[in-house]
Every structure is written in C-alpha cells, then in structure tokens.
Short mmCIF file of C-alpha atoms in Angstrom, two decimals:
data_model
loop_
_atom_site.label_atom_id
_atom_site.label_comp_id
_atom_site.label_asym_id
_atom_site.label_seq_id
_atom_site.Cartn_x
_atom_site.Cartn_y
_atom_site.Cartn_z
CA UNK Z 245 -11.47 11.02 21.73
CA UNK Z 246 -14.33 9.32 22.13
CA UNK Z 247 -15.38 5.87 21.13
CA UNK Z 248 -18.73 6.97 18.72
CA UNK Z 249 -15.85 9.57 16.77
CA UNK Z 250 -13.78 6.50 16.66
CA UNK Z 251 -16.20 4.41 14.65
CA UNK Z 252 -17.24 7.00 12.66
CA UNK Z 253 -13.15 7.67 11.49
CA UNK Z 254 -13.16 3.74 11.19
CA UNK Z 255 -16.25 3.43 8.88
CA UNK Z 256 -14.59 6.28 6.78
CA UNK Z 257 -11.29 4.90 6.69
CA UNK Z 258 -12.35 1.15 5.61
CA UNK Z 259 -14.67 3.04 2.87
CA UNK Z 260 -11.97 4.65 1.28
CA UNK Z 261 -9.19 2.18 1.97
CA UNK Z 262 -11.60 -1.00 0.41
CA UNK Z 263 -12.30 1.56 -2.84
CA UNK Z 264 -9.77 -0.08 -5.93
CA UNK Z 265 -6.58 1.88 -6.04
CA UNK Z 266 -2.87 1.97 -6.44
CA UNK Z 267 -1.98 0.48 -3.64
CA UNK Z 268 -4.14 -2.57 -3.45
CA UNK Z 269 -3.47 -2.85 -7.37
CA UNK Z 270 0.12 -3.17 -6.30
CA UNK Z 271 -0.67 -5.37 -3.38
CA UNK Z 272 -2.84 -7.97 -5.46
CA UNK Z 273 -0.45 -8.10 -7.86
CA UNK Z 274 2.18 -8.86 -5.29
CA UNK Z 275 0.29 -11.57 -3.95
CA UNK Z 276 -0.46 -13.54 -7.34
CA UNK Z 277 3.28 -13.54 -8.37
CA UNK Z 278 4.83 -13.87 -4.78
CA UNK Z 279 2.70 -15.46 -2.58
CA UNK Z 280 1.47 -14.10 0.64
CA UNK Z 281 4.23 -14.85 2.66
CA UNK Z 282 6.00 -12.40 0.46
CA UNK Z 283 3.81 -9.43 0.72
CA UNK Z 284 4.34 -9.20 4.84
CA UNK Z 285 7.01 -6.22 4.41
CA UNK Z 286 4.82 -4.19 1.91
CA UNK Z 287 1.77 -4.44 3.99
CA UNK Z 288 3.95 -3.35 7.01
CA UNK Z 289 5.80 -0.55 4.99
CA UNK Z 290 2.04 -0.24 3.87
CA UNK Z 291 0.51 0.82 7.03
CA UNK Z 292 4.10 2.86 8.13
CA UNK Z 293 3.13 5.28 5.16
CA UNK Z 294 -0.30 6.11 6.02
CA UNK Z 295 0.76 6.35 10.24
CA UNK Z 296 3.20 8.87 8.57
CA UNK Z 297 0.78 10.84 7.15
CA UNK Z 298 -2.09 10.40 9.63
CA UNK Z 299 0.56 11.61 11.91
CA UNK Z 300 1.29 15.14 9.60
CA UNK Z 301 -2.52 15.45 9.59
CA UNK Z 302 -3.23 15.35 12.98
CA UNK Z 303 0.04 18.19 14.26
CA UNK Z 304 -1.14 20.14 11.36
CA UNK Z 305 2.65 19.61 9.15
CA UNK Z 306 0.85 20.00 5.59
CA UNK Z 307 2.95 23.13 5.39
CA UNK Z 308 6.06 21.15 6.60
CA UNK Z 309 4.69 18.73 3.25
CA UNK Z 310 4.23 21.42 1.17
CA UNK Z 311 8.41 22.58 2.47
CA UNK Z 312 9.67 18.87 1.42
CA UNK Z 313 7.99 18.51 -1.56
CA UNK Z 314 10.80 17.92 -3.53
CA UNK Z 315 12.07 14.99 -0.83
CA UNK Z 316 8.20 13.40 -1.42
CA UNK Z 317 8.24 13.95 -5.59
CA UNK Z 318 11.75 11.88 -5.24
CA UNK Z 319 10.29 9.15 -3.32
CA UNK Z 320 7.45 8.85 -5.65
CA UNK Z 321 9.41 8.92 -8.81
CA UNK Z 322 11.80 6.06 -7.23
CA UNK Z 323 8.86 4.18 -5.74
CA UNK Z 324 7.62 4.42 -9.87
CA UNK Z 325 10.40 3.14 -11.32
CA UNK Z 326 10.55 0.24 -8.65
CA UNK Z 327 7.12 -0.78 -9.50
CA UNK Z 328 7.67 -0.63 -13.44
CA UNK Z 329 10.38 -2.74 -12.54
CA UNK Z 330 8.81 -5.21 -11.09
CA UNK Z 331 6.27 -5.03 -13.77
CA UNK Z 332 9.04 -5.52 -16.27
CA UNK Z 333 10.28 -8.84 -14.00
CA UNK Z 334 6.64 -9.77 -14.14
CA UNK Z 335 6.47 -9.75 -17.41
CA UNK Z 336 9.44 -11.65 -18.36
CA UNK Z 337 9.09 -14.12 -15.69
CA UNK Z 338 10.03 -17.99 -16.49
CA UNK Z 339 7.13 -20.21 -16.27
CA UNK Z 340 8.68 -22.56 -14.08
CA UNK Z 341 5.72 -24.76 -12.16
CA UNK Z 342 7.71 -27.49 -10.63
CA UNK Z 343 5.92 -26.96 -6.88
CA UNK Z 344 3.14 -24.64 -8.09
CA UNK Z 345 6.10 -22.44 -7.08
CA UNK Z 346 6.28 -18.73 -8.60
CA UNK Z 347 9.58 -16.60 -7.69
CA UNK Z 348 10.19 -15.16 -4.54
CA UNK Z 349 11.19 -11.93 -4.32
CA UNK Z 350 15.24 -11.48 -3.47
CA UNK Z 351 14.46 -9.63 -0.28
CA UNK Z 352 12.37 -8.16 2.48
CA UNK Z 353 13.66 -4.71 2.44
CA UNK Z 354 13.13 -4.17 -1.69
CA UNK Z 355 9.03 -5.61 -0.44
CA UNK Z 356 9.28 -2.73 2.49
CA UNK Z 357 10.75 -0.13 -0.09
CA UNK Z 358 8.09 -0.60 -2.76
CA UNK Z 359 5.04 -0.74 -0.06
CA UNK Z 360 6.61 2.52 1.22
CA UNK Z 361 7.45 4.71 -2.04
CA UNK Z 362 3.60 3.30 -2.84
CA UNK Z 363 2.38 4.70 0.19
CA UNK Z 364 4.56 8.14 0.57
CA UNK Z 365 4.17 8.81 -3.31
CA UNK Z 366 0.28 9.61 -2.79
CA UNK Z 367 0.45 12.75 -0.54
CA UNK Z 368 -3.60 12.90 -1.31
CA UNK Z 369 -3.75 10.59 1.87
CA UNK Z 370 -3.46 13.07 4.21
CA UNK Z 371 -5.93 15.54 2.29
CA UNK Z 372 -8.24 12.29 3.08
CA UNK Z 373 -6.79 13.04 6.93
CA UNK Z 374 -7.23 15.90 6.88
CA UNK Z 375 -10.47 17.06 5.55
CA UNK Z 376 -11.94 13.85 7.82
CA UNK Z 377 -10.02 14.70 11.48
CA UNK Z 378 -11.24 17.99 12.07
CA UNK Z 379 -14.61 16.62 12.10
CA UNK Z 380 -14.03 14.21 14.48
CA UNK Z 381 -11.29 16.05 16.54
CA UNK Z 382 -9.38 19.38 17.22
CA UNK Z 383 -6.40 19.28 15.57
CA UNK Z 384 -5.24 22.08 18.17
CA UNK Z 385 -5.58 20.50 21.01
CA UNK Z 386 -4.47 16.69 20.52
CA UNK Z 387 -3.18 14.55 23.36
CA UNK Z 388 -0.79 11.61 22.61
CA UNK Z 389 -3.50 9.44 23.72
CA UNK Z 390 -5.96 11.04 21.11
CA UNK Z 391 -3.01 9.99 18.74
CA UNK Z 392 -2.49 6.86 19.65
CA UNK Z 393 -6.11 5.74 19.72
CA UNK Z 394 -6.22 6.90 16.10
CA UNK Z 395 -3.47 5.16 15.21
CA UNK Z 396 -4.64 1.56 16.45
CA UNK Z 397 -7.81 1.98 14.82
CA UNK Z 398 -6.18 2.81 11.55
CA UNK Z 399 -3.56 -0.04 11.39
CA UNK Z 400 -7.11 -2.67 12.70
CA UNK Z 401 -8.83 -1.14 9.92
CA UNK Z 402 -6.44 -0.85 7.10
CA UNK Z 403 -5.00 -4.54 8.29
CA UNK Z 404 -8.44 -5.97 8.01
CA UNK Z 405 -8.83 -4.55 4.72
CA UNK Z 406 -5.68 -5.37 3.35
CA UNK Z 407 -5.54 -9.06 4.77
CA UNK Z 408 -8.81 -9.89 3.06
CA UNK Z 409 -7.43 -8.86 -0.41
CA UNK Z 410 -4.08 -10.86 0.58
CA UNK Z 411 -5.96 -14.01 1.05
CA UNK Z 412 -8.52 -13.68 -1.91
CA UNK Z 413 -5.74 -13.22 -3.98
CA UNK Z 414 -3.48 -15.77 -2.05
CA UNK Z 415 -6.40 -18.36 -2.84
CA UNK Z 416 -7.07 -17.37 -6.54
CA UNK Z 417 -2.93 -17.84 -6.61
CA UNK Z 418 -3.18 -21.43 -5.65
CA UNK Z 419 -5.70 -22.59 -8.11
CA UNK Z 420 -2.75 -21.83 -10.93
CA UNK Z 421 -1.11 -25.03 -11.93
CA UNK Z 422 -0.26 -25.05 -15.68
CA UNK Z 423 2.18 -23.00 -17.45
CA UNK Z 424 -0.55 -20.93 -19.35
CA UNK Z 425 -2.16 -20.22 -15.82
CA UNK Z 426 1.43 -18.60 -14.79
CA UNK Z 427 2.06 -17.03 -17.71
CA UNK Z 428 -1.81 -15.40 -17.46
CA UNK Z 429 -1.30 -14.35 -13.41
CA UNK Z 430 2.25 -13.20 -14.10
CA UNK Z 431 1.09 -11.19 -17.35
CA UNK Z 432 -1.70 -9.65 -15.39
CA UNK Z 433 0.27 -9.27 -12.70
CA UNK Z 434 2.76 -6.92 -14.35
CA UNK Z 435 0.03 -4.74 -16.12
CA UNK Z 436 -1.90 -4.35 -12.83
CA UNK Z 437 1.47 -3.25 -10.99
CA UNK Z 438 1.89 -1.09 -14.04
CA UNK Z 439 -1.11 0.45 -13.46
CA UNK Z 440 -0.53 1.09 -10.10
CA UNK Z 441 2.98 3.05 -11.20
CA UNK Z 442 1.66 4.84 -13.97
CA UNK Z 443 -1.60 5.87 -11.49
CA UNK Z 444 1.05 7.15 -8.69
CA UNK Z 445 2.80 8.80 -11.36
CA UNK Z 446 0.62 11.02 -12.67
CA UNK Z 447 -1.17 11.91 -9.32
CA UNK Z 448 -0.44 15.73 -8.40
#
C-alpha cells in the first residue's frame, strides 16, 4: 500500500472521526467529570474497537458480523446501560471541591469496558471501512504488511484526534472551582453521556 493511498485513508479517517458523535460525546464527558488521567483505558479500549473492525473490513468478515449479530446487539445493549449509568452517577454526584478534585472512577477495566461496548455497539464503523478500503486497496489480496500499515495510521490518526478533545476538555475541566461550576460540568456531563447511550441505542 502505498504512501499517497495512505494519506488519502488518513484525511478520510480524521474527517469522520473529528465529526461530533457518540463516542467523543462519551469521551468529553469522561474527561470533565474524571479528569484525563482517567480517560487513558477508554481511549485505549477506544482505538481496540475500531482495529477490530478495521480488521473485519479489510478480510472481508461483514458476513461473519452479520452471523454474531446477536453477540454485537448484547454488547451494545450492556455498553448502554453502562453509560446511562454513569450518567445516572453523574447526575447525582456530590459537589465536593476540596482540591478542585471531582471523583475518580473505581477502576481501569469499568473505563476499558465502557470505551469498548461504545466502540463495538456502532457496527456502522466498518460500513465507514468498508465502503472507504476498496478504494484505496484490494480487499482480496491484502498482505499483513498492507494491514499493519493501516493499522498505525489509524491508531496516529484517531489518537491525534482524540487527544486534542482530551485536553480541550481537560483544560475547560480545570477552570471549575465553585460548587455551582461542578454541579454545571457534572450535570452536563451526565446528559452528554446520555446522549451518547441513547444515540448508540437506537443506531441499527
């Protein structure tokens, strides 16, 4: 694969990953009421999601999908319940400011899970895959090398895109001091992340 097809999936991919969605609604909203420390294991669970579909794009596994589309609907009916959750702590969160501090989540793998089931619950990535690839590449005759180059330019790209919304809502998180500041970012935390679940859910 050359490096000219290469920029050309790049340009695509930081188009459609920088467009307002789910998963940077759920990211943002991560950030203001965690912190950015926080968000690490969704961005990484993040990026796992969309190798996992880039990956069923490129062998040509939508029918394989299509076969475990039951396995997928669970994931994305237990990745929307996770995020109303979270929502719901959101919400209801104490407006504790001693430290400019806001609650940290109780663990990495719960951050991993949700950045995951946000991921895995929007199968329309790899339409995005695969209506783009074939242009670029044939899907018939891919070498691991093809794969792999694809593969670092879509974790650079979707890790540039996704850092810059960590830190603009990292610093916008840091400018909150007073309790009505908290309870604002919390409160629009939780309706933004229950955007983001009611978005996935009703996605076919």
């Amino acid at each position: 694969m050359d490096f000219s097809s290469l920029l050309v999936f790049a340009i695509a991919l930081a188009l459609a990953a920088g467009s307002p969605g789910p998963s940077l609604a759920a990211l943002v909203a991560q950030v203001l009421a965690r912190g950015w420390r926080a968000v690490m294991p969704f961005l990484v669970a993040m990026w796992l999601g969309e190798l996992v579909w880039l990956t069923m794009a490129i062998i040509g596994l939508a029918a394989v999908a299509e076969a475990f589309h039951s396995a997928f609907l669970v994931i994305k009916w237990i990745g929307v319940g996770y995020l109303a959750y979270l929502a719901f702590r959101m919400w209801t969160a104490p407006l504790d400011t001693a430290g400019a501090r806001k609650p940290e989540p109780r663990s990495g793998l719960k951050m991993f899970f949700s950045g995951l089931s946000v991921t895995l619950g929007n199968p329309k990535i790899m339409l995005f895959y695969l209506a783009l690839l074939p242009t670029l590449i044939d899907l018939g005759s891919v070498s691991f090398g093809d794969w792999a180059s694809i593969s670092v330019t879509l974790v650079l790209v979707l890790a540039a895109i996704d850092l810059g919304y960590v830190v603009m809502a990292a610093g916008a998180r840091n400018l909150m001091r007073s309790p009505r500041a908290v309870r604002i970012a919390n409160r629009a935390s939780a309706t933004v992340m229950g955007g983001a679940a009611v978005a996935i859910a009703v996605r076919q």
